[in-house]
Short mmCIF file of C-alpha atoms and ligand atoms in Angstrom, two decimals:
data_model
loop_
_atom_site.label_atom_id
_atom_site.label_comp_id
_atom_site.label_asym_id
_atom_site.label_seq_id
_atom_site.Cartn_x
_atom_site.Cartn_y
_atom_site.Cartn_z
CA MET M 1 57.02 -12.63 -100.26
CA ASN M 2 55.34 -13.52 -103.50
CA PRO M 3 54.00 -10.28 -105.03
CA ILE M 4 50.83 -11.91 -106.40
CA PHE M 5 49.57 -12.27 -102.85
CA ALA M 6 51.68 -9.62 -101.12
CA ASP M 7 50.26 -6.91 -103.41
CA ALA M 8 46.73 -8.31 -103.56
CA PRO M 9 43.98 -6.15 -102.06
CA THR M 10 41.59 -7.57 -99.46
CA THR M 11 38.67 -9.09 -101.38
CA ILE M 12 35.75 -6.82 -102.14
CA PHE M 13 33.49 -9.25 -100.22
CA GLU M 14 35.48 -8.79 -96.98
CA THR M 15 35.81 -5.06 -97.54
CA MET M 16 32.09 -4.46 -98.04
CA SER M 17 31.11 -6.80 -95.17
CA ARG M 18 33.48 -4.91 -92.87
CA LEU M 19 32.01 -1.55 -93.96
CA ALA M 20 28.50 -2.95 -93.49
CA GLY M 21 29.44 -3.84 -89.89
CA GLN M 22 31.05 -0.45 -89.26
CA HIS M 23 28.01 1.48 -90.51
CA ASP M 24 25.42 -0.89 -89.10
CA ALA M 25 24.16 -1.39 -92.66
CA ILE M 26 21.92 -4.02 -94.24
CA ASN M 27 24.47 -6.26 -95.92
CA LEU M 28 23.43 -7.15 -99.46
CA GLY M 29 27.07 -7.37 -100.56
CA GLN M 30 28.77 -10.70 -99.92
CA GLY M 31 26.66 -13.54 -101.34
CA PHE M 32 25.36 -15.67 -98.50
CA PRO M 33 21.73 -16.49 -97.78
CA ASP M 34 19.78 -15.77 -94.59
CA ASP M 35 18.10 -19.15 -95.03
CA PRO M 36 19.89 -21.52 -92.62
CA GLY M 37 19.81 -24.44 -95.10
CA PRO M 38 17.72 -27.64 -94.92
CA GLU M 39 17.40 -28.84 -91.33
CA ASP M 40 17.58 -32.55 -92.22
CA VAL M 41 20.89 -32.04 -94.03
CA ARG M 42 22.30 -30.11 -91.06
CA ALA M 43 21.02 -32.81 -88.68
CA LYS M 44 22.84 -35.47 -90.74
CA ALA M 45 26.08 -33.53 -90.40
CA ALA M 46 25.58 -33.16 -86.63
CA GLN M 47 24.89 -36.89 -86.24
CA ALA M 48 27.92 -37.72 -88.32
CA VAL M 49 30.11 -35.56 -86.08
CA LEU M 50 28.78 -37.25 -82.93
CA SER M 51 28.62 -40.85 -84.01
CA GLY M 52 30.44 -41.08 -87.32
CA TRP M 53 34.01 -41.38 -88.53
CA ASN M 54 35.99 -38.23 -87.74
CA GLN M 55 39.34 -39.32 -89.14
CA TYR M 56 40.71 -38.81 -92.65
CA PRO M 57 38.24 -39.99 -95.26
CA PRO M 58 39.54 -41.42 -98.57
CA MET M 59 41.50 -38.91 -100.62
CA MET M 60 39.01 -38.92 -103.53
CA GLY M 61 36.06 -38.40 -101.18
CA LEU M 62 33.54 -40.69 -99.46
CA PRO M 63 32.35 -43.32 -101.96
CA GLU M 64 28.73 -42.62 -100.94
CA LEU M 65 29.15 -38.95 -101.86
CA ARG M 66 30.93 -39.64 -105.15
CA GLN M 67 28.11 -42.02 -106.09
CA ALA M 68 25.51 -39.47 -105.00
CA VAL M 69 27.16 -36.79 -107.18
CA ALA M 70 27.16 -39.07 -110.25
CA GLU M 71 23.53 -40.05 -109.57
CA HIS M 72 22.49 -36.43 -108.99
CA TYR M 73 23.95 -35.28 -112.30
CA ARG M 74 22.36 -38.26 -114.05
CA ARG M 75 18.97 -37.18 -112.63
CA PHE M 76 19.27 -33.45 -113.32
CA HIS M 77 21.55 -33.18 -116.34
CA ARG M 78 21.42 -36.65 -117.90
CA LEU M 79 25.21 -36.91 -117.50
CA ASP M 80 26.75 -40.35 -117.54
CA LEU M 81 29.67 -40.25 -115.07
CA ASP M 82 31.64 -43.15 -113.66
CA TRP M 83 31.90 -42.24 -109.97
CA GLN M 84 35.14 -44.16 -109.48
CA SER M 85 37.18 -42.64 -112.28
CA GLU M 86 35.37 -39.36 -112.98
CA VAL M 87 34.20 -37.84 -109.66
CA MET M 88 36.28 -36.32 -106.85
CA ILE M 89 35.33 -34.33 -103.73
CA THR M 90 37.20 -31.14 -102.83
CA SER M 91 37.12 -28.54 -100.06
CA GLY M 92 34.82 -26.20 -101.94
CA ALA M 93 34.76 -25.14 -105.55
CA THR M 94 37.70 -22.86 -104.76
CA GLU M 95 39.97 -25.81 -104.07
CA ALA M 96 38.74 -27.50 -107.24
CA LEU M 97 39.69 -24.39 -109.21
CA ALA M 98 43.14 -24.29 -107.62
CA ASP M 99 43.68 -28.04 -108.24
CA SER M 100 42.61 -27.68 -111.87
CA LEU M 101 44.98 -24.80 -112.56
CA LEU M 102 47.88 -26.44 -110.74
CA ALA M 103 47.30 -29.66 -112.64
CA LEU M 104 46.88 -28.13 -116.10
CA ILE M 105 49.13 -25.13 -116.37
CA GLU M 106 52.81 -24.99 -117.15
CA PRO M 107 54.48 -21.60 -116.72
CA GLY M 108 53.79 -19.47 -119.80
CA ASP M 109 50.58 -21.26 -120.80
CA GLU M 110 47.75 -18.88 -121.61
CA VAL M 111 44.42 -19.02 -119.80
CA VAL M 112 41.33 -17.31 -121.21
CA LEU M 113 39.20 -15.54 -118.57
CA PHE M 114 35.82 -13.92 -119.09
CA GLN M 115 35.46 -10.70 -117.14
CA PRO M 116 33.66 -9.83 -114.91
CA MET M 117 35.17 -12.86 -113.17
CA TYR M 118 35.00 -14.38 -109.71
CA ASP M 119 37.77 -12.89 -107.59
CA ALA M 120 39.84 -16.05 -107.04
CA TYR M 121 40.47 -16.79 -110.74
CA LEU M 122 43.13 -14.27 -111.61
CA PRO M 123 45.51 -14.74 -108.64
CA LEU M 124 45.23 -18.52 -108.94
CA VAL M 125 45.98 -18.43 -112.67
CA LYS M 126 48.98 -16.16 -112.13
CA ARG M 127 50.34 -18.18 -109.21
CA ALA M 128 50.11 -21.33 -111.32
CA GLY M 129 52.33 -19.55 -113.87
CA GLY M 130 49.51 -18.94 -116.35
CA VAL M 131 49.25 -15.84 -118.53
CA PRO M 132 45.71 -14.40 -118.44
CA LYS M 133 43.93 -13.38 -121.65
CA PHE M 134 40.67 -11.54 -121.13
CA VAL M 135 37.37 -11.59 -122.93
CA THR M 136 35.22 -8.67 -121.75
CA LEU M 137 31.49 -9.10 -121.28
CA ARG M 138 29.19 -6.07 -121.14
CA PRO M 139 25.71 -5.26 -119.89
CA PRO M 140 22.86 -5.74 -120.41
CA HIS M 141 23.31 -9.18 -122.06
CA TRP M 142 26.84 -10.20 -121.07
CA ARG M 143 27.15 -12.32 -124.24
CA ILE M 144 30.40 -13.66 -125.75
CA ASP M 145 31.64 -11.61 -128.68
CA GLU M 146 33.37 -13.83 -131.24
CA ALA M 147 35.95 -11.20 -132.23
CA ALA M 148 37.01 -10.89 -128.56
CA LEU M 149 37.18 -14.67 -128.22
CA GLN M 150 39.29 -14.95 -131.34
CA ALA M 151 41.66 -12.27 -130.04
CA ALA M 152 42.03 -14.05 -126.68
CA PHE M 153 42.80 -17.53 -128.05
CA SER M 154 46.25 -18.33 -129.44
CA PRO M 155 48.44 -21.40 -130.03
CA LYS M 156 49.56 -20.99 -126.39
CA THR M 157 46.02 -21.28 -124.95
CA ARG M 158 45.92 -24.17 -122.52
CA ALA M 159 42.72 -23.54 -120.58
CA VAL M 160 39.63 -21.38 -120.19
CA ILE M 161 37.79 -20.69 -116.96
CA PHE M 162 34.11 -20.58 -117.76
CA ASN M 163 31.56 -19.64 -115.11
CA ASN M 164 27.97 -20.41 -116.07
CA PRO M 165 25.55 -19.26 -114.61
CA LEU M 166 27.75 -16.24 -114.16
CA ASN M 167 28.47 -14.48 -110.87
CA PRO M 168 28.28 -11.41 -110.59
CA THR M 169 26.10 -10.76 -113.66
CA ALA M 170 23.30 -13.23 -112.75
CA SER M 171 23.20 -14.21 -116.43
CA VAL M 172 23.08 -17.60 -118.15
CA PHE M 173 24.95 -18.04 -121.42
CA PRO M 174 22.65 -19.10 -124.27
CA ARG M 175 23.35 -22.34 -126.15
CA GLU M 176 24.74 -20.36 -129.09
CA ASP M 177 27.55 -18.97 -126.87
CA LEU M 178 28.33 -22.43 -125.47
CA ASP M 179 28.63 -23.83 -129.00
CA LEU M 180 30.87 -20.93 -129.99
CA LEU M 181 33.18 -21.51 -127.03
CA GLY M 182 33.14 -25.26 -127.75
CA ARG M 183 34.40 -24.67 -131.29
CA TYR M 184 37.33 -22.60 -129.98
CA LEU M 185 38.19 -25.23 -127.36
CA VAL M 186 38.36 -27.94 -130.01
CA LYS M 187 40.21 -25.78 -132.53
CA HIS M 188 42.87 -24.81 -129.96
CA ASN M 189 43.00 -28.14 -128.15
CA ALA M 190 42.21 -26.36 -124.87
CA ILE M 191 40.44 -27.47 -121.69
CA ALA M 192 37.55 -25.64 -120.05
CA ILE M 193 37.48 -25.38 -116.27
CA CYS M 194 33.71 -25.04 -115.87
CA ASP M 195 32.69 -23.29 -112.67
CA GLU M 196 29.06 -24.37 -112.46
CA VAL M 197 28.51 -23.74 -108.75
CA TRP M 198 25.24 -21.92 -109.57
CA GLU M 199 23.83 -24.83 -111.62
CA HIS M 200 20.77 -25.24 -109.36
CA VAL M 201 19.98 -21.59 -108.83
CA LEU M 202 18.20 -20.76 -112.10
CA PHE M 203 14.90 -18.92 -112.51
CA ASP M 204 11.93 -18.63 -114.84
CA GLY M 205 12.05 -22.33 -115.71
CA LEU M 206 15.55 -22.13 -117.24
CA GLN M 207 17.49 -25.40 -117.31
CA HIS M 208 21.23 -25.57 -116.72
CA GLN M 209 23.28 -26.87 -119.64
CA PRO M 210 26.64 -28.28 -118.50
CA LEU M 211 29.36 -27.56 -121.06
CA ILE M 212 30.78 -31.07 -120.60
CA ALA M 213 27.54 -32.54 -122.03
CA LEU M 214 27.93 -30.82 -125.41
CA PRO M 215 29.10 -32.90 -128.39
CA GLY M 216 32.88 -33.19 -128.57
CA LEU M 217 33.53 -31.61 -125.16
CA ARG M 218 33.29 -34.64 -122.84
CA GLU M 219 37.09 -35.07 -122.81
CA ARG M 220 37.95 -31.38 -122.55
CA CYS M 221 35.89 -30.09 -119.63
CA ILE M 222 36.39 -30.09 -115.89
CA LYS M 223 32.99 -29.60 -114.27
CA ILE M 224 33.01 -27.98 -110.83
CA GLY M 225 30.04 -27.84 -108.44
CA SER M 226 29.55 -26.80 -104.79
CA ALA M 227 27.22 -28.00 -102.04
CA GLY M 228 27.46 -24.48 -100.60
CA LYS M 229 25.22 -23.11 -103.33
CA ILE M 230 22.98 -26.17 -103.73
CA PHE M 231 21.96 -26.22 -100.05
CA SER M 232 22.43 -22.57 -99.02
CA LEU M 233 25.31 -23.70 -96.77
CA THR M 234 28.09 -21.49 -98.09
CA GLY M 235 30.40 -22.11 -95.14
CA TRP M 236 30.54 -25.85 -95.71
CA LYS M 237 33.04 -25.77 -98.57
CA VAL M 238 32.25 -29.16 -100.07
CA GLY M 239 32.97 -29.13 -103.81
CA PHE M 240 32.65 -31.72 -106.57
CA VAL M 241 34.85 -32.14 -109.62
CA CYS M 242 33.90 -34.26 -112.61
CA ALA M 243 36.20 -34.95 -115.55
CA ALA M 244 37.22 -37.71 -117.95
CA PRO M 245 39.59 -40.27 -116.34
CA ALA M 246 42.77 -39.01 -118.04
CA ILE M 247 42.22 -35.50 -116.63
CA MET M 248 40.94 -36.72 -113.27
CA LYS M 249 44.11 -38.73 -112.63
CA VAL M 250 46.18 -35.54 -112.68
CA LEU M 251 43.61 -33.44 -110.79
CA ALA M 252 43.68 -36.04 -108.02
CA LYS M 253 47.45 -35.60 -107.74
CA ALA M 254 47.04 -31.87 -107.24
CA HIS M 255 44.22 -32.39 -104.72
CA GLN M 256 46.26 -34.86 -102.68
CA TYR M 257 48.88 -32.19 -102.01
CA VAL M 258 46.56 -29.20 -101.63
CA THR M 259 44.04 -30.40 -99.02
CA PHE M 260 44.17 -34.20 -99.48
CA THR M 261 40.60 -34.45 -98.20
CA THR M 262 37.41 -32.76 -96.96
CA PRO M 263 35.59 -33.21 -93.57
CA PRO M 264 33.84 -36.62 -93.70
CA ASN M 265 30.80 -35.54 -91.69
CA LEU M 266 29.94 -32.77 -94.13
CA GLN M 267 30.51 -35.15 -97.03
CA ALA M 268 28.06 -37.66 -95.51
CA ALA M 269 25.42 -34.95 -95.05
CA VAL M 270 25.86 -33.68 -98.61
CA ALA M 271 25.51 -37.26 -99.95
CA TYR M 272 22.18 -37.46 -98.13
CA GLY M 273 21.13 -34.02 -99.40
CA LEU M 274 21.87 -34.70 -103.07
CA GLU M 275 19.35 -37.52 -102.94
CA LYS M 276 16.51 -35.25 -101.85
CA SER M 277 13.45 -35.21 -104.10
CA ASP M 278 13.07 -32.77 -106.98
CA ASP M 279 10.65 -30.75 -104.83
CA TYR M 280 13.44 -29.49 -102.62
CA PHE M 281 15.51 -28.18 -105.52
CA LEU M 282 12.54 -26.64 -107.32
CA GLY M 283 11.19 -25.14 -104.07
CA MET M 284 14.52 -23.46 -103.39
CA ARG M 285 14.45 -21.87 -106.84
CA GLN M 286 10.87 -20.72 -106.38
CA ASP M 287 11.59 -19.10 -102.99
CA LEU M 288 14.58 -17.25 -104.39
CA GLN M 289 12.64 -16.20 -107.47
CA THR M 290 9.92 -14.72 -105.24
CA ALA M 291 12.56 -12.73 -103.33
CA ARG M 292 14.15 -11.62 -106.61
CA ASP M 293 10.84 -10.36 -107.98
CA ARG M 294 9.94 -8.46 -104.82
CA PHE M 295 13.34 -6.82 -104.64
CA ALA M 296 13.45 -6.00 -108.38
CA LYS M 297 10.02 -4.34 -108.15
CA GLY M 298 11.15 -2.26 -105.16
CA LEU M 299 14.34 -1.10 -106.83
CA THR M 300 12.52 -0.27 -110.06
CA GLU M 301 9.97 1.79 -108.13
CA ALA M 302 12.90 3.53 -106.42
CA GLY M 303 13.98 4.72 -109.88
CA LEU M 304 16.83 2.30 -110.60
CA THR M 305 17.36 0.29 -113.80
CA VAL M 306 17.35 -3.38 -112.86
CA LEU M 307 19.18 -5.76 -115.21
CA PRO M 308 17.69 -9.21 -115.82
CA SER M 309 18.59 -11.74 -113.13
CA ARG M 310 18.26 -15.25 -114.57
CA ALA M 311 20.26 -17.15 -111.95
CA THR M 312 22.38 -16.88 -108.74
CA TYR M 313 21.45 -14.95 -105.56
CA PHE M 314 22.21 -11.67 -107.27
CA LEU M 315 20.52 -8.80 -109.00
CA ASN M 316 22.33 -5.94 -110.70
CA VAL M 317 21.37 -2.35 -111.33
CA ASP M 318 22.80 -0.24 -114.13
CA LEU M 319 23.56 3.24 -112.80
CA SER M 320 24.30 4.73 -116.21
CA THR M 321 20.61 5.62 -116.50
CA ILE M 322 20.79 7.93 -113.45
CA ALA M 323 24.07 9.69 -114.28
CA ASN M 324 26.59 9.68 -117.10
CA ASP M 325 29.92 9.57 -115.35
CA ILE M 326 28.92 7.41 -112.40
CA ASP M 327 31.49 5.28 -110.61
CA ASP M 328 30.10 2.09 -109.08
CA ALA M 329 32.74 1.88 -106.33
CA ALA M 330 32.16 5.47 -105.20
CA PHE M 331 28.40 4.87 -105.33
CA CYS M 332 28.71 1.76 -103.11
CA LEU M 333 30.86 3.64 -100.60
CA ARG M 334 28.36 6.49 -100.40
CA MET M 335 25.46 4.06 -100.20
CA VAL M 336 26.91 2.10 -97.28
CA GLU M 337 27.75 5.30 -95.38
CA GLN M 338 24.64 7.34 -96.10
CA ALA M 339 21.87 4.83 -96.88
CA LYS M 340 23.33 2.06 -94.72
CA VAL M 341 22.98 -0.60 -97.41
CA ALA M 342 26.03 -2.56 -98.57
CA ALA M 343 26.35 -3.85 -102.16
CA ILE M 344 29.24 -4.84 -104.45
CA PRO M 345 30.64 -2.67 -107.29
CA VAL M 346 30.90 -4.94 -110.35
CA SER M 347 34.06 -3.15 -111.56
CA ALA M 348 35.87 -5.13 -108.82
CA PHE M 349 35.41 -8.25 -110.96
CA TYR M 350 37.35 -6.81 -113.92
CA SER M 351 41.10 -6.66 -114.38
CA GLU M 352 41.12 -4.13 -117.22
CA ASP M 353 38.65 -2.34 -119.46
CA GLN M 354 36.22 -2.08 -116.57
CA VAL M 355 32.47 -1.61 -116.75
CA ARG M 356 31.94 0.97 -113.98
CA SER M 357 28.21 1.48 -113.91
CA VAL M 358 26.88 -1.77 -112.44
CA VAL M 359 26.18 -2.60 -108.79
CA ARG M 360 25.38 -6.09 -107.47
CA PHE M 361 22.92 -6.81 -104.66
CA CYS M 362 22.36 -10.18 -102.96
CA PHE M 363 18.63 -10.88 -102.57
CA ALA M 364 18.88 -14.22 -100.70
CA LYS M 365 17.72 -12.36 -97.61
CA THR M 366 14.62 -12.10 -95.41
CA THR M 367 11.68 -10.08 -96.73
CA ASP M 368 12.15 -7.58 -93.88
CA LYS M 369 15.75 -6.96 -94.86
CA LEU M 370 14.94 -6.59 -98.56
CA ASP M 371 12.04 -4.22 -97.88
CA GLY M 372 14.15 -2.23 -95.42
CA ALA M 373 16.95 -1.95 -97.96
CA VAL M 374 14.57 -0.80 -100.71
CA GLU M 375 13.17 1.92 -98.45
CA ARG M 376 16.67 3.20 -97.63
CA ILE M 377 17.87 3.01 -101.25
CA ALA M 378 14.77 4.87 -102.50
CA LYS M 379 15.49 7.80 -100.13
CA PHE M 380 19.18 7.75 -101.07
CA VAL M 381 18.49 7.81 -104.82
CA LYS M 382 15.94 10.61 -104.39
CA ARG M 383 18.48 12.73 -102.50
CA GLY M 384 20.88 12.25 -105.45
N1 PMP D 1 32.87 -19.72 -108.00
C1 PMP D 1 31.84 -18.85 -108.02
C2 PMP D 1 31.39 -18.28 -109.33
C3 PMP D 1 31.22 -18.49 -106.84
O1 PMP D 1 30.21 -17.61 -106.86
C4 PMP D 1 31.69 -19.05 -105.62
C5 PMP D 1 31.08 -18.69 -104.30
N2 PMP D 1 30.35 -17.56 -104.25
C6 PMP D 1 32.74 -19.94 -105.66
C7 PMP D 1 33.32 -20.26 -106.86
C8 PMP D 1 33.30 -20.54 -104.41
O2 PMP D 1 32.65 -21.71 -104.04
P1 PMP D 1 33.07 -22.50 -102.72
O3 PMP D 1 32.56 -21.71 -101.57
O4 PMP D 1 32.43 -23.84 -102.86
O5 PMP D 1 34.56 -22.58 -102.71
N1 LIG D 2 30.91 -16.00 -103.64
C1 LIG D 2 30.43 -15.01 -102.75
C2 LIG D 2 29.95 -13.82 -103.55
O1 LIG D 2 30.05 -13.80 -104.74
C3 LIG D 2 31.50 -14.55 -101.80
C4 LIG D 2 32.57 -15.52 -101.48
C5 LIG D 2 33.65 -14.88 -100.66
O2 LIG D 2 33.38 -14.07 -99.80
N2 LIG D 2 34.86 -15.23 -100.97
O3 LIG D 2 29.47 -12.90 -102.96
#
């Protein structure tokens, strides 16, 4: 068996969800919302299953969805995309990531990864034959350090995976960091695989800045989005990929042999959803921001140091203020057993040079659950 998968651990999301079940804990680990998603979008999917086309849709995706994606990004990010040559639908952002790596990488090519990183990146890079080069980000700001970037790039750099807003840190890279990365991409003739699945989940009035829209980067970015995050429907696995025609041609070849296509009924419902008015998207942000603020206040009152959460469903606490030699994984294990609250240790998102003091909580949950969790965590922290 291939050792990359044979030796891989079960993902931290599965592990913590299983422990949450075993200990009857409130699960604030794996990132999925309690909100069932917009009813009209779900109704569209149900109708499409009953009365629509249930056979293979076109390989590139339903034309109505590809047009809706281009239109949506024109409305929200002023991007000018040709839906026929620059937009493709995939089975989730995860498939889009796999397609991008399979299409770009030749064995031995180097791929720059920013850690903490989403768990799928590293095994996919390695299985595509890529050699990972890490840039480490650290709390509380998680900014890109130019010396680390310089050390990671080399004449062999082919691609970078860039997640912004960033899961698990809940941070948004400032424009200065995007410009810095852009200069390195141009200098090294590299392509950025931009995982922007959290592009709609930003708080405090922040606006998402797609990397592909920056000067000089239009031809060297693959922009990836996901309906799962936009509509709180994480199980749907409908992803979007946007890239210049020359890149898209090759991505489409990878996609045609990986999944070939994505369920047409879900595609039709997502096409409908992307056309919803601005109120829906802004309302979703506001509701999540309210939950974030309530939860952050509770954790702060419980004596924890809450790091800024600017985006995503997540909020992190830095344990280094309660003890010097704390280990986030051990803390999460004790917390799920004793306090009956599950969270995710952020060290799981590093490959080397780990930050071990940060714990991630998902706050896209009902008020009752968040309040219940705060009460349990407060007692747990007090006990020490
Ligand atoms: N990338 C990041 C950064 C994510 O947080 C997630 C989901 N949590 C994904 C990719 C996967 O998206 P999808 O479910 O659309 O495959
Ligand atoms: N993306 C989700 C998270 O960050 C989990 C996805 C998964 O379970 N693979 O929590």
